[in-house]
Amino acid sequence: MPDLLPIEAKNANFQILLPNKWNSNHYKPVCLHMAGTGDHYFWRRRHLLAKPLLTKAGIASIILENPYYGSRKPHDQVRSVLHNVSDIFVMGGCLILEALTIFNWCKQQGLGPLGVTGFSMGGHMASLAASCWPHPIVLVPCLSWSTASSVFTEVFMFGIA
């Protein structure tokens, strides 16, 4: 996939929030947070989701930055507007591979159970990643749908955009 990405998007960036001390040696839950459309940085997911999960439930979080977003956004891209429709598929493929790499790393570190969540597009990407992981995983897609096809068919056909 690296050959399909702009240079700015080739390296995955993430933040991880871990407890100072786990409550159990065998139960070390971790949730991967996928970004929704327009969520270019870590702040929103870190403060609204990850910190409360950590302080109230002892659940660690990994917050992944999407390709084409934040510091991974091409220099000539404006906001969340991708240059090509195919870029959304490249983004999805990259996020699946990056999530699987993170899940595998967590497993190697003895972390788990694992979960993945996201809002809107992030929920869809979380669903894709969870469906590719061959082990039990918690999936919480929020405000997500099974397809975005209506955006590419109805919206453009009827000139709504």
Coordinates of C-alpha atoms in Angstrom, one line a residue:
M1 CA 0.0 0.0 0.0
P2 CA 2.8 2.5 0.5
D3 CA 3.2 3.0 -3.2
L4 CA -0.4 4.2 -3.4
L5 CA -0.1 6.8 -0.7
P6 CA 1.3 10.4 -0.9
I7 CA 4.6 10.8 1.0
E8 CA 2.9 12.6 3.9
A9 CA 0.6 9.6 4.6
K10 CA 3.2 6.7 4.5
N11 CA 3.9 6.6 8.3
A12 CA 1.1 5.9 10.7
N13 CA 0.8 8.2 13.7
F14 CA -1.0 7.4 16.9
Q15 CA -1.2 8.2 20.5
I16 CA -1.6 5.7 23.3
L17 CA -3.0 6.2 26.7
L18 CA -2.1 3.6 29.3
P19 CA -2.8 3.3 33.0
N20 CA 0.1 3.9 35.4
K21 CA -0.6 0.5 36.8
W22 CA -3.0 -2.2 35.5
N23 CA -5.6 -3.5 37.9
S24 CA -4.9 -7.1 36.9
N25 CA -2.0 -9.0 35.3
H26 CA -4.4 -10.9 33.1
Y27 CA -7.0 -8.2 32.2
K28 CA -5.5 -5.3 30.3
P29 CA -8.2 -3.9 28.0
V30 CA -7.3 -1.7 25.0
C31 CA -9.6 0.2 22.6
L32 CA -8.5 1.4 19.2
H33 CA -10.2 4.7 18.2
M34 CA -10.7 5.4 14.5
A35 CA -11.3 8.9 13.2
G36 CA -14.6 10.0 11.7
T37 CA -14.7 12.4 8.7
G38 CA -13.1 15.7 9.6
D39 CA -11.4 14.4 12.8
H40 CA -7.9 15.4 11.7
Y41 CA -6.1 15.3 15.0
F42 CA -6.1 13.4 18.4
W43 CA -7.6 16.0 20.8
R44 CA -11.3 15.2 20.4
R45 CA -10.9 11.4 20.7
R46 CA -8.3 11.7 23.5
H47 CA -10.4 14.1 25.7
L48 CA -13.9 12.9 25.0
L49 CA -13.4 9.1 24.7
A50 CA -9.9 7.9 25.7
K51 CA -9.4 9.8 29.0
P52 CA -12.9 8.9 30.4
L53 CA -12.4 5.2 29.4
L54 CA -9.0 5.2 31.2
T55 CA -10.1 7.1 34.4
K56 CA -13.5 5.5 34.8
A57 CA -13.0 2.0 33.5
G58 CA -9.2 1.4 33.4
I59 CA -9.4 0.8 29.6
A60 CA -6.3 1.9 27.7
S61 CA -6.7 3.6 24.3
I62 CA -4.8 3.8 21.0
I63 CA -5.8 6.8 18.9
L64 CA -4.9 6.4 15.2
E65 CA -4.6 9.2 12.7
N66 CA -6.1 8.5 9.3
P67 CA -4.1 8.6 6.1
Y68 CA -5.0 11.9 4.3
Y69 CA -5.8 13.5 7.7
G70 CA -3.9 15.7 10.1
S71 CA -0.1 15.4 9.8
R72 CA -0.7 12.7 7.2
K73 CA -2.6 15.0 4.9
P74 CA -1.0 15.9 1.5
H75 CA 0.2 19.5 1.4
D76 CA -2.2 20.5 -1.4
Q77 CA -5.3 18.9 0.1
V78 CA -7.9 21.2 1.6
R79 CA -9.6 20.0 4.9
S80 CA -11.1 16.5 4.4
V81 CA -11.6 16.8 0.6
L82 CA -9.7 13.9 -1.0
H83 CA -8.4 14.4 -4.5
N84 CA -9.8 11.1 -5.9
V85 CA -12.7 8.8 -5.0
S86 CA -10.1 6.0 -5.0
D87 CA -8.3 7.7 -2.1
I88 CA -11.1 6.7 0.3
F89 CA -10.5 3.0 -0.6
V90 CA -6.8 3.4 -0.2
M91 CA -7.5 5.1 3.2
G92 CA -9.7 2.1 4.2
G93 CA -7.1 -0.4 3.1
C94 CA -4.4 1.3 5.0
L95 CA -6.5 1.7 8.2
I96 CA -7.3 -2.1 8.1
L97 CA -3.6 -3.0 7.8
E98 CA -2.6 -0.4 10.4
A99 CA -5.3 -1.7 12.8
L100 CA -4.2 -5.3 12.3
T101 CA -0.6 -4.3 13.0
I102 CA -1.7 -2.5 16.2
F103 CA -3.9 -5.4 17.3
N104 CA -1.0 -7.8 16.7
W105 CA 1.4 -5.6 18.7
C106 CA -1.2 -5.5 21.6
K107 CA -1.4 -9.2 21.6
Q108 CA 2.4 -9.6 21.6
Q109 CA 2.5 -7.2 24.6
G110 CA 0.0 -9.3 26.5
L111 CA -2.7 -6.6 26.2
G112 CA -6.4 -7.5 25.9
P113 CA -9.2 -7.9 25.5
L114 CA -9.1 -5.7 22.4
G115 CA -11.8 -3.4 21.1
V116 CA -12.2 -0.9 18.2
T117 CA -14.6 2.0 17.8
G118 CA -15.2 5.0 15.7
F119 CA -17.9 7.6 14.8
S120 CA -19.5 7.7 11.3
M121 CA -16.7 6.9 8.8
G122 CA -14.6 5.9 11.8
G123 CA -17.2 3.4 12.8
H124 CA -17.2 2.0 9.3
M125 CA -13.4 1.7 9.3
A126 CA -13.6 0.1 12.7
S127 CA -16.1 -2.5 11.3
L128 CA -13.7 -3.2 8.4
A129 CA -10.8 -3.7 10.7
A130 CA -12.7 -5.9 13.2
S131 CA -14.0 -8.1 10.4
C132 CA -10.4 -8.8 9.3
W133 CA -9.0 -9.7 12.8
P134 CA -9.2 -13.5 13.3
H135 CA -9.6 -13.4 17.1
P136 CA -12.4 -12.2 19.4
I137 CA -12.7 -8.4 19.4
V138 CA -15.2 -5.9 20.8
L139 CA -16.6 -3.7 18.0
V140 CA -18.6 -0.5 18.8
P141 CA -19.4 1.4 15.5
C142 CA -21.2 4.7 16.4
L143 CA -23.4 6.5 14.0
S144 CA -22.1 4.3 11.3
W145 CA -23.7 2.6 8.3
S146 CA -22.9 -0.4 6.2
T147 CA -22.1 1.6 3.0
A148 CA -21.5 5.1 1.8
S149 CA -22.8 4.3 -1.7
S150 CA -25.6 6.8 -1.5
V151 CA -23.0 9.6 -1.3
F152 CA -21.5 8.5 -4.6
T153 CA -24.8 7.7 -6.4
E154 CA -27.8 9.7 -5.1
V155 CA -26.0 12.9 -4.0
F156 CA -24.1 13.4 -7.2
M157 CA -26.9 12.2 -9.5
F158 CA -29.4 14.7 -8.1
G159 CA -26.9 17.6 -7.7
I160 CA -27.5 17.8 -4.0
A161 CA -23.8 18.4 -3.2

